[in-house]
Coordinates of N, CA and C in Angstrom, one line a residue:
G773 N 15.3 162.2 128.7 CA 16.2 161.2 129.4 C 17.5 161.7 129.3
Y774 N 18.3 161.1 129.9 CA 19.6 161.6 130.1 C 20.6 161.1 128.9
H775 N 21.2 161.9 128.3 CA 22.0 161.9 127.2 C 23.4 162.5 127.3
N776 N 24.6 161.8 127.1 CA 25.9 162.3 127.2 C 26.7 161.3 126.6
T777 N 28.1 161.6 126.7 CA 29.1 160.8 126.1 C 29.4 159.8 127.5
F778 N 30.1 158.5 127.1 CA 30.3 157.7 128.2 C 31.4 158.5 129.0
S779 N 32.3 158.9 128.6 CA 33.3 159.5 129.2 C 32.8 160.7 130.5
R780 N 31.9 161.6 129.9 CA 31.1 162.3 130.9 C 30.2 161.9 131.9
W781 N 29.8 160.7 131.5 CA 29.0 160.0 132.4 C 29.7 159.2 133.5
L782 N 30.9 158.7 133.0 CA 31.7 158.1 134.2 C 32.5 159.1 135.1
E783 N 32.5 160.1 134.3 CA 33.2 161.4 135.3 C 32.4 161.7 136.4
E784 N 31.0 161.9 136.0 CA 29.8 162.2 137.0 C 29.6 161.1 137.9
Y785 N 29.7 159.8 137.3 CA 29.2 158.5 138.0 C 30.3 158.4 139.3
D786 N 31.7 158.3 138.8 CA 32.7 158.1 139.8 C 34.0 158.6 139.4
Q787 N 34.7 159.6 140.2 CA 35.7 160.4 140.0 C 36.9 159.4 139.8
G788 N 37.1 158.4 140.9 CA 38.2 157.4 140.9 C 38.0 156.5 139.5
M789 N 37.0 155.9 139.1 CA 36.8 155.3 137.8 C 37.4 156.1 136.7
Y790 N 36.8 157.4 136.8 CA 37.1 158.1 135.5 C 38.6 158.4 135.4
A791 N 39.4 158.7 136.5 CA 40.9 158.9 136.5 C 41.5 157.7 136.0
E792 N 41.0 156.5 136.3 CA 41.6 155.1 136.0 C 41.3 155.1 134.3
Y793 N 40.3 155.4 134.2 CA 39.7 155.3 132.6 C 40.4 156.2 131.7
R794 N 40.8 157.4 132.0 CA 41.7 158.4 131.3 C 43.0 157.9 131.3
M795 N 43.6 157.3 132.4 CA 45.0 156.8 132.2 C 45.1 155.7 131.1
V796 N 44.0 154.7 131.2 CA 44.1 153.7 130.1 C 44.0 154.2 128.7
L797 N 43.2 155.4 128.6 CA 43.1 156.0 127.2 C 44.6 156.7 126.9
F798 N 45.1 157.3 127.9 CA 46.3 158.0 127.6 C 47.5 156.8 127.1
K799 N 47.4 155.7 127.8 CA 48.4 154.8 127.4 C 48.0 154.1 126.0
E800 N 46.9 153.9 125.8 CA 46.6 153.4 124.5 C 46.9 154.1 123.2
M801 N 46.3 155.5 123.4 CA 46.4 156.3 122.4 C 47.7 157.1 122.3
G802 N 48.6 156.9 123.2 CA 50.0 157.4 123.1 C 50.2 159.0 123.3
W803 N 49.1 159.4 124.1 CA 49.2 160.7 124.5 C 50.4 161.3 124.9
G804 N 50.9 162.4 124.5 CA 52.0 163.1 125.2 C 51.6 164.5 125.6
S805 N 52.6 165.1 126.0 CA 52.7 166.7 126.6 C 52.3 167.6 125.4
N806 N 52.5 167.2 124.1 CA 52.5 168.1 123.1 C 51.0 167.6 122.4
R807 N 50.2 166.8 122.8 CA 49.0 166.2 122.1 C 48.2 167.4 122.2
R808 N 47.3 167.3 121.1 CA 45.9 168.2 121.0 C 44.9 167.6 121.7
Q809 N 44.1 168.5 122.3 CA 43.0 167.8 123.2 C 42.2 166.9 122.6
Y810 N 42.0 165.7 122.8 CA 41.2 164.6 122.5 C 39.6 165.1 122.7
E811 N 38.9 165.2 121.4 CA 37.7 165.4 121.7 C 36.7 164.2 121.5
H812 N 35.9 164.0 122.5 CA 35.0 163.0 122.6 C 33.6 163.1 121.4
P813 N 33.5 162.3 120.5 CA 32.4 162.8 119.6 C 31.2 162.6 120.5
T814 N 30.3 163.4 120.2 CA 28.9 163.4 120.9 C 28.0 162.5 120.1
V815 N 27.3 161.8 120.6 CA 26.4 160.8 119.7 C 25.1 161.2 120.1
E816 N 24.4 161.6 119.0 CA 23.0 162.2 118.9 C 22.1 161.1 119.4
P817 N 21.2 161.5 120.3 CA 20.3 160.6 121.0 C 19.2 160.2 119.5
K818 N 18.9 158.8 119.6 CA 18.0 158.3 118.8 C 16.7 159.0 119.2
E819 N 15.6 159.0 118.2 CA 14.3 159.4 118.4 C 13.7 158.3 119.5
D820 N 13.2 158.6 120.6 CA 12.5 157.8 121.6 C 11.4 157.1 121.0
R821 N 11.3 155.7 121.1 CA 10.2 155.2 120.9 C 9.5 154.6 122.1
P822 N 8.2 154.7 121.9 CA 7.5 154.3 123.2 C 7.5 152.7 123.7
P823 N 7.8 152.3 124.8 CA 8.1 151.0 125.3 C 7.0 150.2 124.7
E824 N 7.4 148.8 124.2 CA 6.6 147.9 123.7 C 6.7 146.7 124.3
P825 N 5.7 146.1 125.0 CA 5.9 144.9 125.8 C 6.1 143.8 124.6
V826 N 7.1 142.7 125.1 CA 7.1 141.7 124.4 C 6.3 140.4 124.8
E827 N 5.5 139.9 124.1 CA 4.5 139.1 124.5 C 5.0 137.6 124.7
N828 N 6.1 137.2 123.8 CA 6.4 135.8 123.7 C 7.7 135.7 124.5
S829 N 8.2 136.6 125.2 CA 9.8 136.7 125.4 C 10.2 135.6 126.4
L830 N 9.5 135.5 127.4 CA 9.8 134.2 128.5 C 9.0 133.0 128.1
E831 N 8.4 132.8 127.1 CA 7.5 131.5 126.7 C 8.6 130.6 125.9
E832 N 8.2 129.3 126.1 CA 9.0 128.0 125.7 C 9.3 128.3 124.0
P833 N 10.4 128.1 123.6 CA 11.0 128.3 122.3 C 10.1 127.5 121.3
P834 N 10.3 127.8 120.1 CA 9.6 126.7 119.1 C 10.2 125.3 119.4
A835 N 9.3 124.2 119.1 CA 9.8 123.0 119.3 C 10.8 122.7 118.0
K836 N 11.7 122.0 118.6 CA 12.8 121.6 117.7 C 13.2 119.9 117.9
S837 N 13.9 119.3 116.9 CA 14.3 118.0 117.2 C 15.5 117.8 118.1
R838 N 15.4 116.7 119.1 CA 16.6 116.9 120.0 C 17.9 116.5 119.5
Q839 N 18.7 117.3 119.8 CA 20.1 117.2 119.3 C 21.1 116.7 120.3
L840 N 20.7 116.5 121.5 CA 21.7 116.1 122.7 C 20.9 114.9 123.1
T841 N 21.8 113.7 123.4 CA 21.3 112.5 124.2 C 21.4 112.6 125.5
I842 N 22.0 113.5 126.3 CA 22.2 113.6 127.7 C 20.8 114.0 128.2
P843 N 20.4 113.9 129.4 CA 19.1 114.0 130.1 C 18.9 115.7 130.0
T844 N 17.5 116.1 130.1 CA 17.3 117.4 130.2 C 17.1 117.6 131.9
I845 N 17.0 118.8 132.3 CA 16.8 118.9 133.7 C 15.4 118.7 134.1
S846 N 14.3 118.5 133.2 CA 13.0 118.0 133.6 C 13.3 116.3 133.8
E847 N 14.0 115.8 133.2 CA 14.3 114.3 133.3 C 15.2 113.9 134.6
L848 N 15.5 114.8 135.2 CA 16.2 114.5 136.4 C 15.4 114.3 137.6
P849 N 15.5 113.5 138.8 CA 14.7 113.4 139.8 C 14.4 114.6 140.6
E850 N 13.5 114.7 141.4 CA 13.4 115.8 142.2 C 14.5 115.8 143.3
G851 N 15.2 116.9 143.6 CA 16.2 116.9 144.6 C 17.6 116.8 144.1
H852 N 17.5 116.5 142.7 CA 19.0 116.3 142.1 C 19.5 117.9 142.1
F853 N 21.0 117.7 142.4 CA 21.7 119.2 142.6 C 21.7 120.0 141.3
A854 N 21.5 119.4 140.2 CA 21.3 120.2 138.9 C 19.9 120.9 138.8
R855 N 19.0 120.1 139.1 CA 17.7 120.6 139.2 C 17.7 121.7 140.2
E856 N 18.3 121.3 141.3 CA 18.1 122.3 142.5 C 18.8 123.7 142.1
Y857 N 19.9 123.6 141.4 CA 20.5 125.0 140.8 C 19.7 125.6 139.9
V858 N 19.0 125.0 139.1 CA 18.2 125.7 138.0 C 17.0 126.4 138.9
A859 N 16.5 125.7 139.8 CA 15.3 126.2 140.5 C 16.0 127.4 141.5
G860 N 17.2 127.3 142.0 CA 17.8 128.4 142.6 C 18.0 129.6 142.1
R861 N 18.1 129.6 140.7 CA 18.4 130.7 139.6 C 17.0 131.3 139.1
C862 N 15.9 130.7 139.6 CA 14.4 131.3 139.4 C 14.4 131.1 137.8
L863 N 14.7 130.3 137.1 CA 14.5 130.3 135.4 C 13.2 129.8 135.3
P864 N 12.7 130.3 134.0 CA 11.3 129.9 133.6 C 11.1 128.6 133.4
A865 N 9.9 128.0 133.6 CA 9.5 126.9 133.5 C 10.0 126.0 132.4
W866 N 9.9 126.6 131.1 CA 10.3 126.1 130.0 C 11.9 125.7 129.9
T867 N 12.8 126.4 130.8 CA 14.1 125.9 130.6 C 14.3 124.5 131.1
Y868 N 13.5 124.1 131.8 CA 13.7 122.6 132.6 C 13.8 121.6 131.4
D869 N 12.9 122.0 130.3 CA 13.2 121.0 129.1 C 14.2 121.5 128.0
Y870 N 14.6 122.5 128.3 CA 15.5 123.1 127.3 C 17.1 123.1 127.6
L871 N 17.4 123.1 128.8 CA 18.7 122.7 129.6 C 19.0 121.2 129.8
H872 N 20.1 120.8 129.9 CA 20.5 119.5 129.9 C 21.3 119.6 131.0
Y873 N 21.8 118.2 131.5 CA 22.7 117.6 132.4 C 23.9 116.8 132.0
S874 N 25.1 117.1 132.2 CA 26.1 116.1 131.9 C 26.9 115.8 133.2
N875 N 27.0 114.6 133.5 CA 27.8 114.1 134.6 C 29.1 114.0 134.6
D876 N 29.6 114.1 133.2 CA 31.0 114.0 132.8 C 31.2 114.8 131.6
F877 N 31.6 116.2 131.7 CA 31.7 116.9 130.5 C 32.8 116.6 129.5
K878 N 33.9 115.9 129.9 CA 34.9 115.6 129.0 C 34.4 114.2 128.1
K879 N 33.5 113.5 128.7 CA 33.0 112.1 128.3 C 32.2 112.5 127.0
H880 N 31.2 113.5 127.5 CA 30.2 113.7 126.5 C 30.5 114.7 125.6
F881 N 31.4 115.7 125.6 CA 31.7 116.6 124.6 C 33.1 116.8 124.1
S882 N 34.0 115.7 124.5 CA 35.5 115.8 124.0 C 35.3 115.8 122.4
G883 N 34.4 115.2 121.7 CA 34.3 115.3 120.4 C 33.4 116.1 119.7
F884 N 32.8 117.1 120.5 CA 31.7 117.8 119.9 C 32.1 119.0 118.8
S885 N 33.2 119.4 119.0 CA 33.9 120.3 117.9 C 34.6 119.7 117.0
S886 N 34.3 120.1 115.8 CA 35.1 119.5 114.6 C 36.4 120.1 114.2
F887 N 36.7 121.1 115.1 CA 38.1 121.6 115.0 C 38.8 121.8 116.4
T888 N 40.2 121.9 116.4 CA 40.9 122.0 118.0 C 41.4 123.3 118.1
D889 N 41.1 123.8 119.3 CA 41.9 125.0 119.7 C 42.0 124.9 121.3
E890 N 42.5 125.8 122.0 CA 42.8 125.9 123.4 C 41.4 125.7 124.1
T891 N 40.3 125.8 123.6 CA 39.0 125.9 124.5 C 38.6 124.4 124.5
N892 N 38.7 123.5 123.4 CA 38.1 122.1 123.5 C 39.1 121.0 123.6
I893 N 40.5 121.4 124.3 CA 41.3 120.4 124.7 C 41.4 120.3 126.1
N894 N 41.8 119.2 126.7 CA 41.8 119.0 128.1 C 40.7 119.4 128.8
L895 N 39.4 118.8 128.4 CA 38.1 119.4 129.1 C 38.2 118.6 130.3
P896 N 37.5 119.2 131.5 CA 37.3 118.5 132.9 C 36.4 117.6 132.8
S897 N 36.4 116.6 133.6 CA 35.5 115.5 133.6 C 34.6 115.6 135.0
D898 N 34.0 116.8 134.8 CA 33.1 117.1 136.0 C 31.5 117.3 135.6
P899 N 30.6 117.4 136.6 CA 29.5 117.5 136.0 C 29.0 119.0 135.9
R900 N 28.2 119.2 134.9 CA 27.8 120.6 134.5 C 26.4 120.7 134.0
L901 N 26.1 122.0 134.1 CA 24.8 122.4 133.6 C 25.0 122.8 132.0
I902 N 24.4 122.1 131.0 CA 24.6 122.3 129.6 C 23.5 123.2 129.1
I903 N 24.0 124.1 128.5 CA 23.1 125.5 128.0 C 23.4 125.0 126.3
P904 N 22.4 124.7 125.5 CA 22.5 124.5 124.1 C 22.3 125.8 123.3
F905 N 23.1 126.1 122.4 CA 23.0 127.4 121.6 C 22.6 126.8 120.2
Y906 N 21.3 127.5 119.9 CA 20.7 127.2 118.6 C 20.8 128.2 117.7
D907 N 21.0 128.1 116.5 CA 20.6 129.2 115.4 C 19.0 129.4 115.0
E908 N 18.7 130.5 114.5 CA 17.3 130.8 114.1 C 16.6 129.7 113.4
W909 N 17.3 128.7 112.8 CA 16.6 127.4 112.3 C 16.4 126.2 113.2
G910 N 16.8 126.5 114.4 CA 16.8 125.5 115.3 C 17.9 124.5 115.3
Q911 N 19.1 124.8 114.7 CA 20.1 123.9 114.6 C 21.3 124.1 115.6
L912 N 21.6 123.2 116.2 CA 22.9 123.4 117.4 C 23.9 123.8 116.6
T913 N 24.5 124.9 117.4 CA 25.6 125.5 117.0 C 26.9 125.5 118.0
A914 N 26.5 125.5 119.3 CA 27.5 125.6 120.5 C 26.8 125.1 121.7
V915 N 27.5 124.8 122.7 CA 27.1 124.2 124.2 C 28.1 125.2 125.0
Q916 N 27.4 125.5 126.0 CA 28.3 125.9 127.3 C 27.8 125.2 128.5
G917 N 29.0 124.7 129.1 CA 29.1 123.8 130.3 C 29.3 124.7 131.6
R918 N 28.3 124.7 132.5 CA 28.4 125.7 133.6 C 28.7 124.8 134.6
A919 N 29.8 124.9 135.5 CA 30.3 123.9 136.4 C 29.1 124.1 137.6
L920 N 29.1 122.8 138.4 CA 28.1 122.7 139.3 C 28.8 122.4 140.6
G921 N 30.0 122.5 140.7 CA 31.0 122.2 141.8 C 32.2 123.2 141.7
D922 N 33.3 123.0 142.4 CA 34.4 123.8 142.4 C 35.0 123.6 141.2
S923 N 35.3 124.7 140.5 CA 36.1 124.4 139.1 C 37.0 125.7 138.8
K924 N 38.1 125.6 138.3 CA 38.7 126.8 137.8 C 38.1 127.2 136.7
L925 N 37.3 126.7 136.0 CA 36.6 127.0 134.8 C 35.3 127.0 134.8
R926 N 34.7 127.8 135.5 CA 33.2 127.8 135.7 C 32.2 127.7 134.5
Y927 N 32.8 128.4 133.4 CA 32.1 128.2 132.1 C 33.0 127.8 131.0
I928 N 32.6 126.8 130.6 CA 33.4 126.4 129.0 C 32.2 126.4 127.8
T929 N 32.7 127.2 126.9 CA 31.7 127.2 125.6 C 32.5 126.8 124.4
L930 N 31.9 125.6 123.8 CA 32.4 125.1 122.8 C 31.5 125.1 121.4
K931 N 32.1 125.6 120.3 CA 31.4 125.7 119.0 C 31.5 124.4 118.3
K932 N 30.4 124.1 117.8 CA 30.4 122.8 116.9 C 31.3 123.0 115.7
E933 N 31.3 124.2 114.8 CA 32.1 124.3 113.7 C 32.7 125.7 114.1
E934 N 34.0 125.7 113.5 CA 34.9 127.2 113.7 C 34.2 128.4 113.4
S935 N 33.2 128.2 112.3 CA 32.5 129.5 111.9 C 31.2 129.4 112.8
S936 N 30.7 128.6 113.7 CA 29.4 128.7 114.3 C 29.3 129.8 115.0
S937 N 28.1 130.0 115.1 CA 27.5 131.4 115.9 C 27.7 130.8 117.6
K938 N 28.3 132.1 118.3 CA 28.3 131.6 119.6 C 27.3 132.5 120.3
V939 N 26.2 132.9 119.6 CA 25.2 134.0 120.3 C 24.0 133.1 120.6
F940 N 23.5 133.1 122.2 CA 22.6 132.2 122.6 C 21.3 133.1 122.5
G941 N 20.4 132.2 122.0 CA 19.0 132.8 122.0 C 18.4 133.1 120.7
L942 N 19.1 132.8 119.5 CA 18.6 133.2 118.2 C 17.4 132.5 117.9
D943 N 17.2 131.3 118.6 CA 16.1 130.4 118.0 C 14.9 130.7 118.8
R944 N 14.7 131.6 119.6 CA 13.5 132.2 120.4 C 13.4 133.7 120.3
V945 N 14.1 134.4 119.8 CA 14.2 135.9 119.8 C 13.3 136.3 118.7
N946 N 12.4 137.5 118.8 CA 11.4 138.0 118.0 C 11.9 139.2 117.5
K947 N 12.4 139.2 116.3 CA 13.1 140.3 115.7 C 12.2 141.7 115.4
T948 N 10.9 141.4 115.4 CA 10.0 142.5 115.3 C 9.9 143.3 116.4
K949 N 10.4 142.7 117.6 CA 10.3 143.4 118.9 C 11.6 144.0 119.3
P950 N 11.7 144.7 120.2 CA 13.1 145.4 120.6 C 13.9 144.1 121.3
V951 N 15.0 144.0 120.9 CA 15.9 143.0 121.3 C 17.2 143.4 122.4
L952 N 17.1 142.8 123.4 CA 18.1 143.1 124.4 C 19.1 142.0 124.3
V953 N 20.3 142.7 124.6 CA 21.7 141.9 124.6 C 22.4 141.9 125.8
V954 N 22.8 140.8 126.5 CA 23.5 140.6 127.6 C 24.8 139.7 127.3
E955 N 25.5 139.6 128.4 CA 26.7 138.6 128.4 C 26.3 137.3 128.7
G956 N 25.6 136.8 129.6 CA 25.3 135.5 130.1 C 24.1 135.0 129.5
P957 N 24.1 133.7 129.1 CA 22.8 133.1 128.5 C 21.9 132.9 129.7
I958 N 22.2 132.5 130.8 CA 21.3 132.4 132.0 C 20.6 133.8 132.1
D959 N 21.3 134.7 132.5 CA 20.5 136.1 132.4 C 19.9 136.2 131.5
S960 N 20.0 136.0 130.3 CA 19.0 136.2 129.1 C 17.9 135.4 129.2
M961 N 17.9 134.3 129.8 CA 16.4 133.5 129.9 C 15.6 134.0 130.9
C962 N 16.1 135.3 131.6 CA 15.3 135.8 132.5 C 14.7 137.2 132.2
L963 N 15.1 137.5 130.9 CA 14.7 139.0 130.4 C 13.9 138.7 129.1
P964 N 13.1 139.8 128.7 CA 12.2 139.6 127.8 C 13.0 139.9 126.4
N965 N 12.8 138.9 125.4 CA 13.5 139.1 124.0 C 14.9 139.2 124.1
C966 N 15.5 138.2 124.9 CA 16.9 138.7 125.1 C 17.8 137.7 124.4
I967 N 19.0 138.1 124.0 CA 20.0 137.0 123.5 C 21.3 137.3 124.2
A968 N 22.0 136.6 124.3 CA 23.4 136.5 125.0 C 24.8 136.4 124.1
T969 N 25.7 137.0 124.4 CA 26.9 136.7 123.4 C 28.0 135.8 124.0
A970 N 27.9 135.6 125.2 CA 28.6 134.5 126.1 C 30.0 135.0 126.1
D971 N 30.1 136.4 125.9 CA 31.5 137.1 126.5 C 31.1 138.6 126.6
S972 N 32.1 139.4 126.9 CA 31.7 140.8 127.2 C 31.6 141.8 126.0
D973 N 31.8 141.3 125.0 CA 31.9 142.0 123.7 C 30.5 141.9 123.0
L974 N 29.5 142.8 123.6 CA 28.2 142.7 123.4 C 27.8 143.1 121.9
T975 N 28.4 143.9 121.4 CA 28.4 144.6 120.2 C 28.6 143.4 119.0
S976 N 29.1 142.4 119.4 CA 29.6 141.3 118.3 C 28.3 140.7 118.0
A977 N 27.2 140.8 118.8 CA 25.9 140.2 118.3 C 25.4 140.7 117.1
P978 N 24.7 139.8 116.2 CA 24.2 140.1 114.9 C 23.2 140.9 115.1
I979 N 22.4 141.2 115.9 CA 21.2 141.9 116.2 C 21.1 142.6 117.5
G980 N 20.3 143.4 117.8 CA 20.3 144.0 119.0 C 19.9 145.8 119.3
D981 N 19.0 145.8 120.2 CA 18.6 147.2 120.3 C 19.0 147.8 121.5
V982 N 18.9 147.3 122.5 CA 19.5 147.6 123.8 C 20.5 146.8 124.5
F983 N 22.0 147.4 124.6 CA 23.0 146.4 125.0 C 23.1 146.8 126.8
I984 N 23.0 145.6 127.5 CA 23.0 145.5 129.0 C 24.4 144.8 129.4
F985 N 25.4 145.7 129.6 CA 26.9 145.4 130.2 C 26.6 144.9 131.7
D986 N 27.4 144.0 132.2 CA 27.6 143.8 133.5 C 28.3 145.1 134.2
A987 N 27.7 145.4 135.5 CA 28.3 146.6 136.1 C 29.6 146.5 136.5
Q988 N 30.6 146.4 135.8 CA 32.0 146.2 136.1 C 32.8 147.3 135.7
Y989 N 32.4 148.6 136.3 CA 32.7 149.9 135.5 C 34.2 150.1 136.2
R990 N 34.8 149.3 137.1 CA 36.5 149.2 137.3 C 37.2 148.5 136.2
N991 N 36.4 147.8 135.5 CA 37.3 147.0 134.6 C 37.4 148.0 133.3
A992 N 38.6 148.2 132.9 CA 38.9 149.2 131.7 C 38.6 148.5 130.4
Q993 N 38.5 147.3 130.2 CA 38.0 146.7 129.2 C 36.4 146.9 128.9
I994 N 35.8 146.6 130.0 CA 34.4 146.8 129.9 C 34.1 148.3 129.5
C995 N 34.7 149.2 130.3 CA 34.6 150.4 129.8 C 34.9 150.9 128.5
E996 N 35.8 150.3 128.0 CA 36.3 150.5 126.6 C 35.0 150.1 125.6
K997 N 34.4 148.8 126.1 CA 33.3 148.4 125.2 C 32.3 149.2 125.1
I998 N 31.9 149.4 126.5 CA 30.9 150.5 126.5 C 30.7 151.9 126.0
D999 N 32.1 152.4 125.9 CA 32.3 153.5 125.0 C 32.3 153.3 123.8
R1000 N 32.7 152.2 123.2 CA 32.7 151.9 121.7 C 31.2 151.6 121.2
A1001 N 30.4 151.1 122.1 CA 29.0 150.9 121.8 C 28.3 152.0 121.6
I1002 N 28.5 153.2 122.6 CA 27.7 154.4 122.6 C 28.2 155.1 121.4
K1003 N 29.5 155.3 121.0 CA 29.9 155.7 119.9 C 29.3 155.3 118.6
K1004 N 29.0 154.2 118.6 CA 28.3 153.3 117.5 C 26.7 154.0 117.2
G1005 N 26.4 154.6 118.5 CA 25.1 155.0 118.5 C 24.0 154.0 119.1
K1006 N 24.7 153.0 119.8 CA 23.8 151.9 120.4 C 23.2 152.4 121.7
R1007 N 22.0 152.0 121.9 CA 21.4 152.3 123.2 C 22.0 151.3 124.3
V1008 N 22.6 151.9 125.5 CA 23.1 151.2 126.5 C 22.4 151.2 127.8
C1009 N 22.3 150.2 128.4 CA 21.9 150.5 129.9 C 22.9 150.1 130.8
L1010 N 23.1 151.4 131.9 CA 24.3 151.5 132.8 C 23.4 151.4 134.3
F1011 N 23.8 150.3 135.1 CA 23.2 150.3 136.1 C 23.7 151.4 137.2
P1012 N 22.9 152.0 138.2 CA 23.2 152.8 139.0 C 24.5 152.6 139.9
K1013 N 25.0 153.4 140.7 CA 26.3 153.0 141.7 C 25.5 152.4 142.8
G1014 N 26.3 151.1 143.3 CA 25.6 150.4 144.4 C 24.6 149.5 144.0
F1015 N 24.4 149.1 142.6 CA 23.6 148.3 142.3 C 23.8 146.8 142.7
P1016 N 23.3 146.0 143.5 CA 23.8 144.8 144.2 C 23.9 143.8 143.1
Y1017 N 23.2 143.5 142.1 CA 23.2 142.5 141.2 C 24.3 142.1 140.3
K1018 N 24.1 143.0 139.3 CA 25.1 142.7 138.2 C 26.0 143.8 138.1

């Protein structure tokens, strides 16, 4: 396989992005004309292990007690716009009983969090797809509301407690199999044995074997996080140039 540092990969992938990335490093590290040449540590590749199919990755999660009183997608009538949105995203059948719908996000979740910060004040009163986050014991720890109409805040994530986990998929992941890590919960439901961090810092996940960053290689912060993951010895998936989806 291909093994190299992130910097060298980016230099080969796109010279323009590489120049921008080097400028960001120059500013952050305070390099000057008398600096010594910065050496990128080389991460030794891990021993390759044969791919192992995950048998239960896209199956329905273990049954749990219902912890949200708003309707699930399966309880909405055929033709409902929230149900049509889920169908349009080609999500697995089990997600229709797993995901919920709120016709007024502020009404249903203004008191969800036990603490106050900038995230859970002044919530919009708009219809949203509700993505519940459960821990490995099936207890609700957070919710994410995905706007189903025009909104300045497409995603809003609320934690139940300040110390609650904001990692999606812990209730259905199989730790004995390779675990994939992505940013978006919706994306994770379409991948085998996958969890999501609900933000771009994928290495914040408590578990993970392969980290799949969104293909935003012109974003200096994303490039920095990819570089950090590689230096930690993590296995990272990088999409080829021109990849049309993520």
